[in-house]
Coordinates of C-alpha atoms and ligand atoms in Angstrom, one line a residue:
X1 CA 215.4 5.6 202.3
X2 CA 214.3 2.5 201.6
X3 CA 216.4 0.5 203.8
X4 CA 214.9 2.7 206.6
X5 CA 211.9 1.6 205.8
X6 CA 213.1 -1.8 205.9
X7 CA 214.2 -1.3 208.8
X8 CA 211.0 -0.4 210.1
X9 CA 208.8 -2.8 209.0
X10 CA 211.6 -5.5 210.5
X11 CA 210.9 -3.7 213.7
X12 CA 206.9 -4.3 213.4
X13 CA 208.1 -8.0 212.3
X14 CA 210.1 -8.3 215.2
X15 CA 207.6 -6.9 217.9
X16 CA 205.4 -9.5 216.3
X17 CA 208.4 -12.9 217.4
X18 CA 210.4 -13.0 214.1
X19 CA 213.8 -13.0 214.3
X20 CA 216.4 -12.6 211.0
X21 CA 217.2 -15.9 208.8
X22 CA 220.1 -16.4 207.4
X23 CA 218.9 -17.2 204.1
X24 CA 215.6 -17.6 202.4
X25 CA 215.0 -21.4 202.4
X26 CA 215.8 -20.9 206.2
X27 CA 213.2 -18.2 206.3
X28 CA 209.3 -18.5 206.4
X29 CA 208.7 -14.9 205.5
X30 CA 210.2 -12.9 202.6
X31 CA 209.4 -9.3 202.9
X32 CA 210.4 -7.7 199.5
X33 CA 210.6 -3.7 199.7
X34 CA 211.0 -1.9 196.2
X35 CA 211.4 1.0 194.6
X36 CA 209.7 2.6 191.5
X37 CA 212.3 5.5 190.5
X38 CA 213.2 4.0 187.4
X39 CA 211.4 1.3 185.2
X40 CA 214.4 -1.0 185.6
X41 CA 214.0 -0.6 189.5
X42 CA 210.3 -1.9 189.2
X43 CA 211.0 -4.8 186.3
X44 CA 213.6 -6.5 188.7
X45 CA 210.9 -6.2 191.9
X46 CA 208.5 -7.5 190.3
X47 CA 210.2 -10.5 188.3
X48 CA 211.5 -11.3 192.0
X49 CA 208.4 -11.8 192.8
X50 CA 207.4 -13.7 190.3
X51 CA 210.0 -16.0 191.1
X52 CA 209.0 -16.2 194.9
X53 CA 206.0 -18.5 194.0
X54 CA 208.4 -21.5 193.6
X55 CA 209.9 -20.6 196.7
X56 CA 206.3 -20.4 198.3
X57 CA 205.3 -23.6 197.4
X58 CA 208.1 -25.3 198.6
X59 CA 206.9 -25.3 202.2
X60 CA 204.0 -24.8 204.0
X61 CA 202.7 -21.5 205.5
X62 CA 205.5 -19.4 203.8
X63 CA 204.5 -15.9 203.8
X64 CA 205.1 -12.9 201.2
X65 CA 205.0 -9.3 201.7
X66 CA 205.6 -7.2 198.8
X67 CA 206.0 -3.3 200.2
X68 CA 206.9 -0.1 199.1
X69 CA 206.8 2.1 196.0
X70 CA 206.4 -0.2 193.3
X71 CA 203.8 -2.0 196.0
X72 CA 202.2 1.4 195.8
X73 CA 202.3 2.3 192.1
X74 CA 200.9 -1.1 191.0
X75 CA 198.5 -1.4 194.3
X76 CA 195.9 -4.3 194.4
X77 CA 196.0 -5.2 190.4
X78 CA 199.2 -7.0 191.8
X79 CA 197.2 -9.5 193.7
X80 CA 195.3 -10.7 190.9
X81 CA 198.9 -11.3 188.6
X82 CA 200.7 -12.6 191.3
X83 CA 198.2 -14.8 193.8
X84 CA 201.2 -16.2 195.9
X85 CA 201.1 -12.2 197.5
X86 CA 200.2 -12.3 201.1
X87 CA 200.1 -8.7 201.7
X88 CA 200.9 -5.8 199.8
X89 CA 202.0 -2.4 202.0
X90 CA 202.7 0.5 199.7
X91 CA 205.2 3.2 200.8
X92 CA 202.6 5.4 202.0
X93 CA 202.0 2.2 204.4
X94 CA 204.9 2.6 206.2
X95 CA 203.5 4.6 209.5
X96 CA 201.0 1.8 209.7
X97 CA 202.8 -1.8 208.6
X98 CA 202.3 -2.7 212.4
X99 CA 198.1 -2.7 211.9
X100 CA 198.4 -4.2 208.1
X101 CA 200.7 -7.2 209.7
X102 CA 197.7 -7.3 212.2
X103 CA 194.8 -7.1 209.9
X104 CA 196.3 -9.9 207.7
X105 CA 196.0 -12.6 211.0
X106 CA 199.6 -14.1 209.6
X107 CA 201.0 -13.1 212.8
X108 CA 200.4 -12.7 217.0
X109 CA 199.8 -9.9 218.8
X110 CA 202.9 -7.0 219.1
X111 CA 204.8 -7.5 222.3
X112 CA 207.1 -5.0 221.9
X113 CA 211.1 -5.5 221.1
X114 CA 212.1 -8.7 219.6
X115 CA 215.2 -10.5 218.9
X116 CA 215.5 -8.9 215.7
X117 CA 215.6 -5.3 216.9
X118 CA 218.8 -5.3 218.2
X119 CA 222.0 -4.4 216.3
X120 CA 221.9 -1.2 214.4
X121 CA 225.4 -1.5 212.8
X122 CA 227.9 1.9 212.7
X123 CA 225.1 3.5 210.6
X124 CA 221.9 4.4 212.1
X125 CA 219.1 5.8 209.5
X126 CA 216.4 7.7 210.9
X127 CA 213.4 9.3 208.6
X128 CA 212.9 12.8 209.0
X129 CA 210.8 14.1 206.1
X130 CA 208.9 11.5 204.3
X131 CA 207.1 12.3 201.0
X132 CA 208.0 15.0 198.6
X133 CA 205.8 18.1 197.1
X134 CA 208.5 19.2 194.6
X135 CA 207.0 17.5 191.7
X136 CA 210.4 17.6 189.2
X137 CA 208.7 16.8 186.0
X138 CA 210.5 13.5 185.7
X139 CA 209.7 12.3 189.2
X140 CA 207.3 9.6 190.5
X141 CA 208.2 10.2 193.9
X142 CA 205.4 12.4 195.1
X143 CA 202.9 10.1 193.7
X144 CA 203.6 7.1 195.7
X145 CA 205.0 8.5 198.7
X146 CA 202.4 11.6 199.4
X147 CA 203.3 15.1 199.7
X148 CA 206.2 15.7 202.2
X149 CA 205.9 16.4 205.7
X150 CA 208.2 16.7 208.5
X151 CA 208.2 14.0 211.5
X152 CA 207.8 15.2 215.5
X153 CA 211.5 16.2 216.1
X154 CA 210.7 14.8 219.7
X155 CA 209.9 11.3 217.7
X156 CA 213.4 12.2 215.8
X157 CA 215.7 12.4 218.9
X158 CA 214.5 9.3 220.8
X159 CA 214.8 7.1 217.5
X160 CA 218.3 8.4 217.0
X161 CA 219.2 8.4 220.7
X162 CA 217.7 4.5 220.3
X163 CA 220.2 3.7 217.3
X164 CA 223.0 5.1 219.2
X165 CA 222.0 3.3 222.3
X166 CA 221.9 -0.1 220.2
X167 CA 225.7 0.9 219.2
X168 CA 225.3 3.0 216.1
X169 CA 228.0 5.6 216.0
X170 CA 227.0 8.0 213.2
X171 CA 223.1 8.8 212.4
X172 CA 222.3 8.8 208.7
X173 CA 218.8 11.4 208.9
X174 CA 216.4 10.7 205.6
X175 CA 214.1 12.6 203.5
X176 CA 213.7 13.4 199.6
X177 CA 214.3 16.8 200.4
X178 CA 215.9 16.5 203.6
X179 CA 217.3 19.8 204.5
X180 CA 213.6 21.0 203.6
X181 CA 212.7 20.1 207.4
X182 CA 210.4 22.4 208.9
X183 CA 208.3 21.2 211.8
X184 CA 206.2 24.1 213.6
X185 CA 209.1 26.4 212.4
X186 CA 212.0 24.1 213.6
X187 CA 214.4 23.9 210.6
X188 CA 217.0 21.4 209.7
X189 CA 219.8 23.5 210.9
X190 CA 218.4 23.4 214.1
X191 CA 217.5 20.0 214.2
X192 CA 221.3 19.1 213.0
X193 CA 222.4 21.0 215.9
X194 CA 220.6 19.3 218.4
X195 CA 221.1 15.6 217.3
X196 CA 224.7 16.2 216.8
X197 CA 224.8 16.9 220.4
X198 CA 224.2 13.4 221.5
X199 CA 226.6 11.5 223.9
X200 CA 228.1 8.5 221.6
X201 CA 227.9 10.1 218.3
X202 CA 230.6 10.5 216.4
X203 CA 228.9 11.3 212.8
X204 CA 225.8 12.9 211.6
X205 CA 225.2 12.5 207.9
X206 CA 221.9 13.2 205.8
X207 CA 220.7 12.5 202.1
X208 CA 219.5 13.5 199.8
X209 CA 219.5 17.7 200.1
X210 CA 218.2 19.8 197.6
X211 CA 220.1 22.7 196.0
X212 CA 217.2 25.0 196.8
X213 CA 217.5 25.0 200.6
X214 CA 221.8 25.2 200.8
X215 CA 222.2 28.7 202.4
X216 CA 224.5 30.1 204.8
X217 CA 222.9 29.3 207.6
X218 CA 223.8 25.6 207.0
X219 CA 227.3 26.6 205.7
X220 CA 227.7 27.9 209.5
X221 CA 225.7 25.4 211.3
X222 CA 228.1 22.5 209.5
X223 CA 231.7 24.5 210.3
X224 CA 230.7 25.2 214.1
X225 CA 229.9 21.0 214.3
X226 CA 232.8 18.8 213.6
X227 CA 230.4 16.0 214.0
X228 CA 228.0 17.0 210.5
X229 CA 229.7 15.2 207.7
X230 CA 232.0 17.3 205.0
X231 CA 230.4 16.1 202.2
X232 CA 226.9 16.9 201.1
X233 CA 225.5 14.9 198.2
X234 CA 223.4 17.6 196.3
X235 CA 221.7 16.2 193.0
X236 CA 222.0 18.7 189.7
X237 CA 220.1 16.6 187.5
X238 CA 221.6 18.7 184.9
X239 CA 223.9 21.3 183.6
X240 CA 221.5 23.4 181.3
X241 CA 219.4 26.3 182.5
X242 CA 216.6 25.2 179.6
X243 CA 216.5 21.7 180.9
X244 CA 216.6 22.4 184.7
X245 CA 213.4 25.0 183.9
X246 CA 212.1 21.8 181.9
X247 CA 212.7 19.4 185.1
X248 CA 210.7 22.5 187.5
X249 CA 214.0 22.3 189.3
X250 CA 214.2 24.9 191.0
X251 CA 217.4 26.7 190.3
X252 CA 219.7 27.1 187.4
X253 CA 223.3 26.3 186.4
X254 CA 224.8 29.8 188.2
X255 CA 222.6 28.9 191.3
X256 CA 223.9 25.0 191.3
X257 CA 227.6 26.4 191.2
X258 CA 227.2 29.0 193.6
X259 CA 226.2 26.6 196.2
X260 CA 228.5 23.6 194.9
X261 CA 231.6 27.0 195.7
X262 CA 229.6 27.7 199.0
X263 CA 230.2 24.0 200.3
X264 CA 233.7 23.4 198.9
X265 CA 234.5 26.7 200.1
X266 CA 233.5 25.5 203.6
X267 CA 235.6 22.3 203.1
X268 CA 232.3 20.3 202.2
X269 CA 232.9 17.5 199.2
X270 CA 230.3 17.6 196.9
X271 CA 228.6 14.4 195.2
X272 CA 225.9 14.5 192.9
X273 CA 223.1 12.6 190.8
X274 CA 222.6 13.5 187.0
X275 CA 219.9 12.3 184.4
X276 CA 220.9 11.7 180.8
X277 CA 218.4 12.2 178.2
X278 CA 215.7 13.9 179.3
X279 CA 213.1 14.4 176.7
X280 CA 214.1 18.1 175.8
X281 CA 217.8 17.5 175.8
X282 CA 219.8 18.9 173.3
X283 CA 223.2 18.3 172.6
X284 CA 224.0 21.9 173.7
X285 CA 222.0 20.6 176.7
X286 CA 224.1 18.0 177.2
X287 CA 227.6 19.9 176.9
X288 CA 226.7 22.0 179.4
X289 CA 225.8 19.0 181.4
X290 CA 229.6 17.7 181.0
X291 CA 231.0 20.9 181.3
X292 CA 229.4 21.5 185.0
X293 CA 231.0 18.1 186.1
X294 CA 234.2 19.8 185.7
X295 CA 233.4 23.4 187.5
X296 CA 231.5 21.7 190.5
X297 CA 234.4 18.9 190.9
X298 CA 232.1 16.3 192.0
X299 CA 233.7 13.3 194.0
X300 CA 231.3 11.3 192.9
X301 CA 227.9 11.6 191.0
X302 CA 225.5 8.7 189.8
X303 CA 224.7 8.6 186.3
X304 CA 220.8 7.6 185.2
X305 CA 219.6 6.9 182.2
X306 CA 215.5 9.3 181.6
X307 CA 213.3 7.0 182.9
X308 CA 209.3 7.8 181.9
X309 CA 207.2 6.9 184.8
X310 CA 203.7 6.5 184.7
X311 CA 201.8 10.2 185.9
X312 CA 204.5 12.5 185.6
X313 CA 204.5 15.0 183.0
X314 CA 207.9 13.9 181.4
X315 CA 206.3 10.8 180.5
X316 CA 203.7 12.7 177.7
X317 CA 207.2 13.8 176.2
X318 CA 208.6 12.2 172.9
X319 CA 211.3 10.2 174.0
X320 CA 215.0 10.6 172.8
X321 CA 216.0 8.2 170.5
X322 CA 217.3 5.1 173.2
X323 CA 220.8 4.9 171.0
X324 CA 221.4 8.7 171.6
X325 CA 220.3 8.6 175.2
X326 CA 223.0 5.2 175.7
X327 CA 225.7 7.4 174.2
X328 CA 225.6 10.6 176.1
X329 CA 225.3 8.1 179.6
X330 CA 228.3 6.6 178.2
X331 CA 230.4 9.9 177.4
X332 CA 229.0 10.6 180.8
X333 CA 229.6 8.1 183.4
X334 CA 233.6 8.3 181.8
X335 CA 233.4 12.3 182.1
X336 CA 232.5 11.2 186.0
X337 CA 235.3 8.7 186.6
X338 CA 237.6 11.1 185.4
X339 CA 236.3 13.5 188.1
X340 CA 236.1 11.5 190.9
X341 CA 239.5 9.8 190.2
X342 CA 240.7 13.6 190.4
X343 CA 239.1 13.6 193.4
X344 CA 240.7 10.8 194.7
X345 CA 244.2 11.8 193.6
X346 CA 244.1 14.7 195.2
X347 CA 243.9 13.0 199.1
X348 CA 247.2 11.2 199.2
X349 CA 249.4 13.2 201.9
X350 CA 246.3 14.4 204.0
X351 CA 245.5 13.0 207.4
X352 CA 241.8 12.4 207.9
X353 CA 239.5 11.1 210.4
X354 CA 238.2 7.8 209.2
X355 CA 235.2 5.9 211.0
X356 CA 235.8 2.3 210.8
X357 CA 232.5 0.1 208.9
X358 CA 235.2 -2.9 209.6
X359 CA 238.5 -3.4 211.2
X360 CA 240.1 -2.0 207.4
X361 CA 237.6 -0.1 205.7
X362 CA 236.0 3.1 206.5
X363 CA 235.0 6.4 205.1
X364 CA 236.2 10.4 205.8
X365 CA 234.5 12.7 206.5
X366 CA 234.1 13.7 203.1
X367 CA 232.9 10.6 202.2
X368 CA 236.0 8.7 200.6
X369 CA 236.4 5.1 201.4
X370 CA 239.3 4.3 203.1
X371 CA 241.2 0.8 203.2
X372 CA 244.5 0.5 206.0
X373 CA 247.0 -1.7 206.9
X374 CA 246.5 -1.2 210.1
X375 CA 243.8 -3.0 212.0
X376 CA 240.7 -0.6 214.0
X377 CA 238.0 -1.4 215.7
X378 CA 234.6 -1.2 213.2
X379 CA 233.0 1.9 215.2
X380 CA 236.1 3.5 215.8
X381 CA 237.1 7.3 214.9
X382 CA 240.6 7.4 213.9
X383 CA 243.1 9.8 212.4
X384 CA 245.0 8.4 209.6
X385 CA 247.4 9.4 206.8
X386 CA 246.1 9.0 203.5
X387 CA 249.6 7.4 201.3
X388 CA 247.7 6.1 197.8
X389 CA 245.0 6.9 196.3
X390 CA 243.2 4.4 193.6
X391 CA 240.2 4.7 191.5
X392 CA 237.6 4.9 194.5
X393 CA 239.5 3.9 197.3
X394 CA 242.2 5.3 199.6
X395 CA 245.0 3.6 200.7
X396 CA 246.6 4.8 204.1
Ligands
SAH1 N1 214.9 13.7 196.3 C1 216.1 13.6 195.6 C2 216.2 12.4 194.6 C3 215.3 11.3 194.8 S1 215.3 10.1 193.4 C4 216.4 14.9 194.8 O1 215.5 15.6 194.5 O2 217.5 15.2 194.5 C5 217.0 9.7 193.2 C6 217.5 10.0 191.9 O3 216.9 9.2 190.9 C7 217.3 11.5 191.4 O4 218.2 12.3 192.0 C8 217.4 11.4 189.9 O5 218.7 11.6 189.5 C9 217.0 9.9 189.7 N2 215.7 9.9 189.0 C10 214.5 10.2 189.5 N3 213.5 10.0 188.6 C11 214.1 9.6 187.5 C12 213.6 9.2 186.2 N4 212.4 9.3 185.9 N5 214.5 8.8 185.3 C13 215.9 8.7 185.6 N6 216.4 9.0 186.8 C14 215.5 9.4 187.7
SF4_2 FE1 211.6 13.6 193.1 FE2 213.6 14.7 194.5 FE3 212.2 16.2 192.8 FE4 211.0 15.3 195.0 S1 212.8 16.7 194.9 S2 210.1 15.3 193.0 S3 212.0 13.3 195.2 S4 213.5 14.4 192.3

């Protein structure tokens, strides 16, 4: 998501004359987009920028734009700790970077296109949703991007038909709850159905679902489209009923399952996000975390350590001791490997249709990376015959 936005805001940049440099003494402006999901996430944004005031004062007129969440969480205080900020654009600022840019006199008028527009590379990621009213009690997301609401699907079809135009061949659509999308009664399903019918796509993927809004309906809509991705990446966050209530979820274990057995059922891999540690987790708790990696036979899940962040109700919580917390993500993440090398193991004699990233390396449908012999064209759809399979790679 946040490369998107990046994405975005390079847009504003470039209708405004700046082109890409190739490194930073070469550039004039650094525009640093963060993200406030974890404390870790924040620490490194915000040492970065610390660190940009040498690189400020090294040359005249340098500029520095400090955007997105963490921009949004610590708002103007920022200013005052780090003076060499030029502009700070929270991730609620997104929609309107093009009038902050202005407001700030750093830059000429917009003219529209710009050297740096060009080039969207195989992927093209287009916004669909953007904020999130869930509230999972753990989750800082709806605080510093807003409550969710769907974009124009109008808006949505001419900024993917753009990507595709500029040569991308498989649209990446974004939200926190994307397949939430509701826009005057249009749903996701229907809004899958009618970007996957543009000329020159070959791949439609999305991230990041949630469990909640997997029904059949989708389960039909993805079989009767060879061009949606088979592989949905549908975060648990956990294995136990008594922590999901905890986390205001959504679902419980049998619910998870039964959707993780409606997708693979369909031929739809399965990847997965999972948070160790959360205040009220038990070891119980935490079993039946481990013990759902194995019936859901995730190909891939990322592993977090509990994060408190500021506002959210998780953070009143007593902590788990840190030592506990660094053991279970450790008996974890291995629990994990062991999955997703199963997964990977298990490819080896299949033929699969791989889109090329670069002449040697590109992913399935299902989402495995693939490395050949043989030389493609990055872009290209091919069919190829998976012969190895090692820890996260295929060999064909
Ligand atoms: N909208 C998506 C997730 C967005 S945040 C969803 O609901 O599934 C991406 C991931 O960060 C989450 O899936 C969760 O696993 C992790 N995460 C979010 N808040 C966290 C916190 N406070 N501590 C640790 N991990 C967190
Ligand atoms: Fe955060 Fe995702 Fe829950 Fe929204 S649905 S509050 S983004 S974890």
């Amino acid at each position: 998501m946040n490369m998107a936005d990046s994405d975005e805001m390079m847009l504003h940049l470039a209708a405004r004359g700046c082109i890409g440099a190739r490194d930073m003494e070469e550039a004039d402006i650094v525009l640093l987009n963060t993200c406030t999901v974890r404390e870790h996430a924040e620490h490194r944004a915000v040492s970065f920028l610390g660190r940009l005031a040498k690189w400020k004062s090294a040359k005249k007129g340098r500029v520095i734009i400090f955007a997105g969440c963490a921009a949004q969480r610590l708002g103007r205080g920022l200013r005052r700790r780090f003076p060499q900020t030029d502009i700070i654009a929270g991730a609620k600022d997104i929609d309107g970077f093009g009038g902050i840019l202005d407001k700030s006199g750093l830059f000429g008028a917009a003219a529209g296109g710009g050297a740096g527009a060009a080039g969207a590379g195989i992927t093209g990621l287009v916004n669909i949703t953007r904020g999130c009213s869930c509230r999972c009690s753990y989750c800082i997301v709806p605080y510093v991007r807003g409550e969710a609401y769907s974009i124009n699907p109008d808006d949505i079809l001419a900024a993917a038909s753009r990507k595709i135009a500029a040569g991308a061949k498989e649209i990446m659509l974004l939200g926190q709850t994307v397949n939430g999308y509701n826009y005057k009664g249009k749903n996701f399903c229907s809004l899958l159905r009618d970007i996957a019918s543009l000329k020159g796509l070959l791949r439609l993927r999305f991230m990041s679902p949630h469990p909640v809004f997997i029904d059949e309906e989708f389960i039909k809509t993805a079989v009767a489209e060879p061009k949606i991705s088979r592989h949905v990446h549908l975060p648990a966050q956990s294995g136990s009923d008594k922590v999901l209530a905890d986390m205001k979820r959504g679902y419980d274990r049998r619910a998870f399952l039964r959707k993780t057995e409606m997708l693979r059922g369909a031929g739809i891999a399965v990847s997965t996000d999972i948070i160790a540690g959360y205040p009220t987790e038990t070891e119980e708790d935490f079993c039946q975390t481990l013990s759902l990696v194995d019936e859901a036979a995730f190909t891939a899940a990322y592993c977090f350590k509990f994060s408190p962040r500021a506002l959210t109700p998780a953070a009143a919580l007593a902590p788990l001791d840190d030592k506990i917390v660094e053991k279970r993500l450790d008996i974890l993440l291995n629990k994990v490997k062991t999955a997703s090398a199963a997964a990977y193991a298990a490819q080896p004699g299949t033929k699969q249709a791989v889109l090329f990233e670069t002449p040697t390396n590109g992913r399935t449908s299902t989402n495995f990376w693939v490395r050949t012999s043989k030389k493609y064209a990055a872009g290209e759809l091919a069919e190829v015959e998976i012969k190895e399979a090692e820890d996260t790679i295929l060999l064909a």
